[in-house]
CSV table of C-alpha atoms and ligand atoms in Angstrom, one decimal:
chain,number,residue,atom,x,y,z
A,444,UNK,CA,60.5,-3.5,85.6
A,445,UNK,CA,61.8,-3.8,82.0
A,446,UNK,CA,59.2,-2.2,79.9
A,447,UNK,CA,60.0,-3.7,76.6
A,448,UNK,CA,60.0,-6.9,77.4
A,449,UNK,CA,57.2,-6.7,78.8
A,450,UNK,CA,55.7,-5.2,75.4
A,451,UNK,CA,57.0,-7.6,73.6
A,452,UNK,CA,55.6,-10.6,75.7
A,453,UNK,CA,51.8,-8.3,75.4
A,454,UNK,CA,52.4,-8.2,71.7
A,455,UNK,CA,52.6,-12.1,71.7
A,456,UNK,CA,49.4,-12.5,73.4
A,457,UNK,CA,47.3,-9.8,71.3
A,458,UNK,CA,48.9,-11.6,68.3
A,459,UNK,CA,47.4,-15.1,69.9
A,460,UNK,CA,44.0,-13.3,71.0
A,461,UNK,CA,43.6,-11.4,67.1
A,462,UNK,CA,44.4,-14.8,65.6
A,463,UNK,CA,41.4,-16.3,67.3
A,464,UNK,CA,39.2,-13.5,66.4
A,465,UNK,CA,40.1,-13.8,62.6
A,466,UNK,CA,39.6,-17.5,62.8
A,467,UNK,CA,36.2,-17.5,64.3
A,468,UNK,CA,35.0,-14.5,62.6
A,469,UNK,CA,33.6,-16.9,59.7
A,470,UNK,CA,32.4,-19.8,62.1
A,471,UNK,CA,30.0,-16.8,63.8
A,472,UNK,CA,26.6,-18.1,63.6
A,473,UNK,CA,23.4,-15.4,63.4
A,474,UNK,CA,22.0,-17.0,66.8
A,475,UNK,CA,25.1,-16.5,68.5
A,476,UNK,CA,24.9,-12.1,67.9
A,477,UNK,CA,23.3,-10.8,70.9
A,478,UNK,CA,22.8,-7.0,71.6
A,479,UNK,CA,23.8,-5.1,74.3
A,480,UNK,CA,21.4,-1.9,73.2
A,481,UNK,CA,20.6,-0.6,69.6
A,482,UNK,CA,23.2,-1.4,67.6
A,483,UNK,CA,25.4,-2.6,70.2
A,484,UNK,CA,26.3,-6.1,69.4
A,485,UNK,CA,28.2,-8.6,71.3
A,486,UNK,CA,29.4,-12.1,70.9
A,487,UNK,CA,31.0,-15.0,72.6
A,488,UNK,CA,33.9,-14.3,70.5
A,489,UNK,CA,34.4,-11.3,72.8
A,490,UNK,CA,34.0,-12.9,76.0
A,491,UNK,CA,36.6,-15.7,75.8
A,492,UNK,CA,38.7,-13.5,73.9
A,493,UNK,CA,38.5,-11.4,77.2
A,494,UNK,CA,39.4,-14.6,78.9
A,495,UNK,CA,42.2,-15.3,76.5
A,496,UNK,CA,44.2,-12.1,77.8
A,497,UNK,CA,43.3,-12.2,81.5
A,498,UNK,CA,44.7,-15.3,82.2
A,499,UNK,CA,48.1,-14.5,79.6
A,500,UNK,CA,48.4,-11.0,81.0
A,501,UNK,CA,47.8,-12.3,84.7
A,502,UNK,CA,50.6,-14.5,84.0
A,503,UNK,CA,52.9,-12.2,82.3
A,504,UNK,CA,53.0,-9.5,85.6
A,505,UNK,CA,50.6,-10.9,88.4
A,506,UNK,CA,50.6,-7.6,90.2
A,507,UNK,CA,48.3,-5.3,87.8
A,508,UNK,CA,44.9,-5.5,88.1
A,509,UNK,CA,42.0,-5.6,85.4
A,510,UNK,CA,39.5,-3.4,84.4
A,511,UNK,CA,37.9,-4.9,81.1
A,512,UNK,CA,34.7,-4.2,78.7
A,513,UNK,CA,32.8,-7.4,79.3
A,514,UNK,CA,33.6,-7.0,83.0
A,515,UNK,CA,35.0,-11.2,82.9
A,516,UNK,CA,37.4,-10.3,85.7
A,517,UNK,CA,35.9,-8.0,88.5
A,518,UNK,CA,37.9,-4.1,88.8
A,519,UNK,CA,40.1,-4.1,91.8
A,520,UNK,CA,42.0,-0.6,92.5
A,521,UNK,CA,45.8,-1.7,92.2
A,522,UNK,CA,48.7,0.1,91.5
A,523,UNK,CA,48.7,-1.4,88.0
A,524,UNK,CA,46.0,-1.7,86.0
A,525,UNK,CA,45.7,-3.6,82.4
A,526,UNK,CA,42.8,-1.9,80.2
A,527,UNK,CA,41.3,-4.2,77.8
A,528,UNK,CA,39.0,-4.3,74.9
A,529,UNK,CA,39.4,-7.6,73.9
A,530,UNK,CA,37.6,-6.9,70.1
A,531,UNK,CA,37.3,-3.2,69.5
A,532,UNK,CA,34.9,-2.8,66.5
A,533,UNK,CA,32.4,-6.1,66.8
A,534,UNK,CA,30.1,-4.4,64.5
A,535,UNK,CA,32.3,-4.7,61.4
A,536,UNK,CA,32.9,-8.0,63.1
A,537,UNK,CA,29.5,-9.4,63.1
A,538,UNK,CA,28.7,-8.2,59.6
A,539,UNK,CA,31.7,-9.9,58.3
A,540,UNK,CA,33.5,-6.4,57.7
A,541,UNK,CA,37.1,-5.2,58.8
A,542,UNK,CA,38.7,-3.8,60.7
A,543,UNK,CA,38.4,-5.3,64.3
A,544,UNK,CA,41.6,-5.8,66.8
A,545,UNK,CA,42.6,-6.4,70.4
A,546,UNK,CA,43.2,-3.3,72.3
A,547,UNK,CA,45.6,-3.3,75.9
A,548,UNK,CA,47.2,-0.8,77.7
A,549,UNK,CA,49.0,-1.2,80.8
A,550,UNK,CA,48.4,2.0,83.5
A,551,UNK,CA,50.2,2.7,86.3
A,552,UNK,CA,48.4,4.9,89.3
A,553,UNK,CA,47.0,7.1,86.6
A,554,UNK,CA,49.4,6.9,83.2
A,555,UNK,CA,49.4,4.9,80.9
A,556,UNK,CA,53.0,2.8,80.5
A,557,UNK,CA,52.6,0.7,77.6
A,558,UNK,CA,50.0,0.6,75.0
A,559,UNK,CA,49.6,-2.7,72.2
A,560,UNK,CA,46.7,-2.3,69.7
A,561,UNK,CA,46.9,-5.2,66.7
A,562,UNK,CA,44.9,-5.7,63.9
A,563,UNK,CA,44.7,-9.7,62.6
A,564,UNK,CA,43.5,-8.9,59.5
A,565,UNK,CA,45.4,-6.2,58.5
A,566,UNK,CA,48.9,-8.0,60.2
A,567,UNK,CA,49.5,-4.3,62.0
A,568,UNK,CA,51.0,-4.4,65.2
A,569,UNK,CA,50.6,-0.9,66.9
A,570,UNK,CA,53.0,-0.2,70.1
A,571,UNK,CA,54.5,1.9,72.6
A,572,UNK,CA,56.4,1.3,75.6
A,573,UNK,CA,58.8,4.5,75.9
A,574,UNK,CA,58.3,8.2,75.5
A,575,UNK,CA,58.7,9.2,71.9
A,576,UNK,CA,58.7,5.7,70.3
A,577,UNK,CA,55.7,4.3,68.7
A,578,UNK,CA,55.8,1.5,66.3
A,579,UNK,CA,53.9,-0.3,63.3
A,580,UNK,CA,55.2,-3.7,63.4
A,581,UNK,CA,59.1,-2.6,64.0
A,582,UNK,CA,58.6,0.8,61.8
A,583,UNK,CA,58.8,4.0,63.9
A,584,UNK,CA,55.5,5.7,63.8
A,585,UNK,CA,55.2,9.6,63.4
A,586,UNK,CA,52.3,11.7,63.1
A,587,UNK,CA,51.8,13.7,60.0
A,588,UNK,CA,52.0,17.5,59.4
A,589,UNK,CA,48.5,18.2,57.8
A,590,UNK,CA,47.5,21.7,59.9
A,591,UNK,CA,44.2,22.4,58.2
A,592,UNK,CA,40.7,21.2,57.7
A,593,UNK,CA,41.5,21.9,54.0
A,594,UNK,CA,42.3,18.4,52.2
A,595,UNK,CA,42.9,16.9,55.8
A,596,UNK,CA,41.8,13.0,56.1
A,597,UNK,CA,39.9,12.4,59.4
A,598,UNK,CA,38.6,10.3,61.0
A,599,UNK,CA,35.3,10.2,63.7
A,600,UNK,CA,32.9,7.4,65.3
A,601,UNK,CA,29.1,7.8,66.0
A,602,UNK,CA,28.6,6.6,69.8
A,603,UNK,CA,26.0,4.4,70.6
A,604,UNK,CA,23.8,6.9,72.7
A,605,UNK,CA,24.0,9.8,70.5
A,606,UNK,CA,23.3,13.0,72.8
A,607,UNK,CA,22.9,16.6,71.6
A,608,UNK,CA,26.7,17.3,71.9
A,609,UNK,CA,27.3,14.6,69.8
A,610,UNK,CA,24.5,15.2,67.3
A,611,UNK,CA,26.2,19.0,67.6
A,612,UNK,CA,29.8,18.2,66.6
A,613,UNK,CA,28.3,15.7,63.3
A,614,UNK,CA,25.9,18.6,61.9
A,615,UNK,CA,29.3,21.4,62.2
A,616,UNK,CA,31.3,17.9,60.8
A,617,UNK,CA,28.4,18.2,58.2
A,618,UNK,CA,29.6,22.3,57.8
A,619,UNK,CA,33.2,21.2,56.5
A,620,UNK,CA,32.2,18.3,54.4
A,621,UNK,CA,33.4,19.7,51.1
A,622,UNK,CA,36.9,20.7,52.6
A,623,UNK,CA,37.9,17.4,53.9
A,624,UNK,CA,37.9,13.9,53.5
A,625,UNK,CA,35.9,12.0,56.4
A,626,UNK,CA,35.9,8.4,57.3
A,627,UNK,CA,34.2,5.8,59.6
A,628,UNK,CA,36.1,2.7,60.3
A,629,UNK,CA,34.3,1.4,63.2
A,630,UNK,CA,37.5,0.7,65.9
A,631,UNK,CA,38.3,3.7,67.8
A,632,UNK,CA,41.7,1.9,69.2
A,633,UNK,CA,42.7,1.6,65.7
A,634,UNK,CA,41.6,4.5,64.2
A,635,UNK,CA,43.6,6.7,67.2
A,636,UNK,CA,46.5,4.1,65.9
A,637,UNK,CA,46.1,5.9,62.2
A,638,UNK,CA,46.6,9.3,63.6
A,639,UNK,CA,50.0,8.0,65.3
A,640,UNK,CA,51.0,6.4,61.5
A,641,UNK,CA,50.2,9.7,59.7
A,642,UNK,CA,47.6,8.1,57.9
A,643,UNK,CA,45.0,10.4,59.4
A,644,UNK,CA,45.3,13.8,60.6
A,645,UNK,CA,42.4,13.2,63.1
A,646,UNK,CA,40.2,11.5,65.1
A,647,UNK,CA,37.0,12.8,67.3
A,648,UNK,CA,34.3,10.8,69.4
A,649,UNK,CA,32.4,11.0,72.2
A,650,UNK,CA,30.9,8.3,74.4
A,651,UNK,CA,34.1,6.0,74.5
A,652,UNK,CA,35.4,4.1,77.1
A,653,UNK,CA,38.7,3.9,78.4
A,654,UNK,CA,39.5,0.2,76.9
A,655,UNK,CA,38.6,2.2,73.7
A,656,UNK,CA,41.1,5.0,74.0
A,657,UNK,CA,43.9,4.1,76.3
A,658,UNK,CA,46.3,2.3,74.4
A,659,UNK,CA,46.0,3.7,71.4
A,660,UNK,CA,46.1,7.7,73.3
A,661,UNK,CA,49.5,6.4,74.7
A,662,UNK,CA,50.6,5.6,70.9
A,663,UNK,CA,49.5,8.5,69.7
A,664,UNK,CA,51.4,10.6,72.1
A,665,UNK,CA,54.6,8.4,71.6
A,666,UNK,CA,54.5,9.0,68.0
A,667,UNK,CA,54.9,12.9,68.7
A,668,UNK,CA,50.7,13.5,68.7
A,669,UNK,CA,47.9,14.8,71.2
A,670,UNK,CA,45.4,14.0,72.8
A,671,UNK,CA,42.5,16.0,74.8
A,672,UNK,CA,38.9,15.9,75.7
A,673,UNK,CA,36.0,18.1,74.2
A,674,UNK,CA,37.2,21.3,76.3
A,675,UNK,CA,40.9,20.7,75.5
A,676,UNK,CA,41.9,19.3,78.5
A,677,UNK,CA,43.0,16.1,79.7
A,678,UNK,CA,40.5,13.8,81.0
A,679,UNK,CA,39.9,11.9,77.5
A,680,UNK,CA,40.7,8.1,79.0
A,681,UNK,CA,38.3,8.0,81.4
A,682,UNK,CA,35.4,11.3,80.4
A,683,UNK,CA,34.0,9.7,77.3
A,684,UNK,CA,35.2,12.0,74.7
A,685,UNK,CA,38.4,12.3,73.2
A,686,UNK,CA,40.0,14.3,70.3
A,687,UNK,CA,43.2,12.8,68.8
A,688,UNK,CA,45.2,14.8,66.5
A,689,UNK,CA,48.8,14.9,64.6
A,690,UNK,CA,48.9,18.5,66.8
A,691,UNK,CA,49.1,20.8,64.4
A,692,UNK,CA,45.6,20.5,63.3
A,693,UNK,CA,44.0,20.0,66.9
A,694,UNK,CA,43.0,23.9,66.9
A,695,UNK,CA,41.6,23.9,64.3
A,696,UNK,CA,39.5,21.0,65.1
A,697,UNK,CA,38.1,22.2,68.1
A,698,UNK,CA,37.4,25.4,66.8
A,699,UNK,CA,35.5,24.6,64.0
A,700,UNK,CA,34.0,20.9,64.7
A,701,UNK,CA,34.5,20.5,68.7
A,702,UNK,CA,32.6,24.0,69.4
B,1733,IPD,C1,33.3,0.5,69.5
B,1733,IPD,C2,34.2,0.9,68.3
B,1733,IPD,C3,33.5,2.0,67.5
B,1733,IPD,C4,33.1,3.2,68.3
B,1733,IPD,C5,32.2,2.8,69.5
B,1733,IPD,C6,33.0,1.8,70.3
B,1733,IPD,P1,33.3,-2.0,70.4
B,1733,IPD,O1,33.8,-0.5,70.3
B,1733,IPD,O2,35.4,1.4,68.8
B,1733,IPD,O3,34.4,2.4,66.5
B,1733,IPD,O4,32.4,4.1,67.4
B,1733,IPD,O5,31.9,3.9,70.3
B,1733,IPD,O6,32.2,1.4,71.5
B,1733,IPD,O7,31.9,-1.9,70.9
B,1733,IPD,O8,33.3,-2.5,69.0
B,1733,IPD,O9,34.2,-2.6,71.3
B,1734,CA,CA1,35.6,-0.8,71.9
B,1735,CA,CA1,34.8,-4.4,72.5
């Protein structure tokens, strides 16, 4: 199988998907905004964008499987799967706001083997298709060396269902205020994609989903960072929670925010 071509042909259809997104983003119409819960907004924008990439990526390698946010596909255990969040951060989207992008890794039994997370607005192409290379458009990615909370730039997302652990980790987020710079974006794909760019040091969340994290985790890694869950270990794709980190200020992170 020749990974990078592959990439290159999954780069080509996020580019066609986040084109459509950018282009209907003004056409959206109030009545079209439904909710899925409180502040959990979906559109038809996301659906057929879904649609977009299931038919392209079936095309592009027929034997991987789907397992998709709005579920337009049904999951089917497979050898390979695609991961898809077909508009990762449709609450900047329906307000109007940036940033938003198309999110698709490509696992296979377990890994991940190729992650593409693009940005139409923006015209930033994250990917990885090979161990220790990670790219924005065709720059080489690395993370950044920041090892302390002090002056670090990070980044975090409130989930949807806010439990105690989660209210937990924003109050001693709340602690460190004056020490760092925080920042909400509102696309976890992307903002995992910022650590792997050095423009942030870190990212924390809990209650994601794996079309959330996948591909941009695999970047991440690529571009020489980590990734773990809320106990430091490794189930951060698929258990909802996920730090992301240049590495050097993961400890740190958990010590002080995480626990
Ligand atoms: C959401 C975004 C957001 C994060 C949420 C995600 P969606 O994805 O990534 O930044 O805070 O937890 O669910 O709903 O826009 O695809
Ligand atoms: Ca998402
Ligand atoms: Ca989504």
């Amino acid at each position: 199988m020749d990974l990078e071509k592959l990439c290159n042909e999954v780069k080509h259809i996020a580019r066609t998907t986040g084109m459509y997104l950018k282009n209907q983003q003004a056409l959206l119409r109030h009545n079209e905004i439904e909710l899925k819960g409180t502040r959990n907004y979906v559109t038809y924008v996301d659906k057929e964008a879904e649609q977009m990439l299931v038919a392209a990526l079936q095309k592009a390698f027929p034997e991987a499987g789907f397992l998709t946010e709005e579920h337009t596909v049904a999951f089917e255990q497979r050898a390979f799967t695609w991961i898809i969040d077909p508009l990762d951060g449709t609450t900047n989207y329906v307000h109007g706001d940036t940033p938003f992008s198309v999110s698709i890794a490509l696992m296979k039994e377990g890994e991940v083997i190729l992650g593409v997370v693009f940005d139409p607005v923006a015209d930033q192409m994250f990917s990885a298709s090979e161990k220790g290379k990670a790219f924005l458009n065709d720059v080489l990615l690395q993370v950044n060396s920041q090892a302390t909370l002090e002056n670090g730039y990070i980044g975090f997302g409130i989930p949807y269902s806010l439990d105690e652990k989660g209210e937990q980790i924003l109050r001693n987020a709340m602690t460190q205020f004056r020490k760092c710079s925080f920042r909400i974006k509102g696309s976890a794909a992307l903002e995992i994609c910022y650590v792997a760019a050095g423009i942030s040091d870190t990212y924390f969340h809990s209650g994601l989903s794996p079309w959330d994290v996948a591909a941009g985790a695999f970047i991440l890694q690529c571009a020489g960072g980590k990734c773990s869950d809320f106990h430091g270990g490794n189930n951060y794709i698929f258990g909802k929670e996920m730090v992301a980190s240049n590495g050097a200020i993961h400890q740190e992170i958990m010590d002080h925010i995480i626990h």
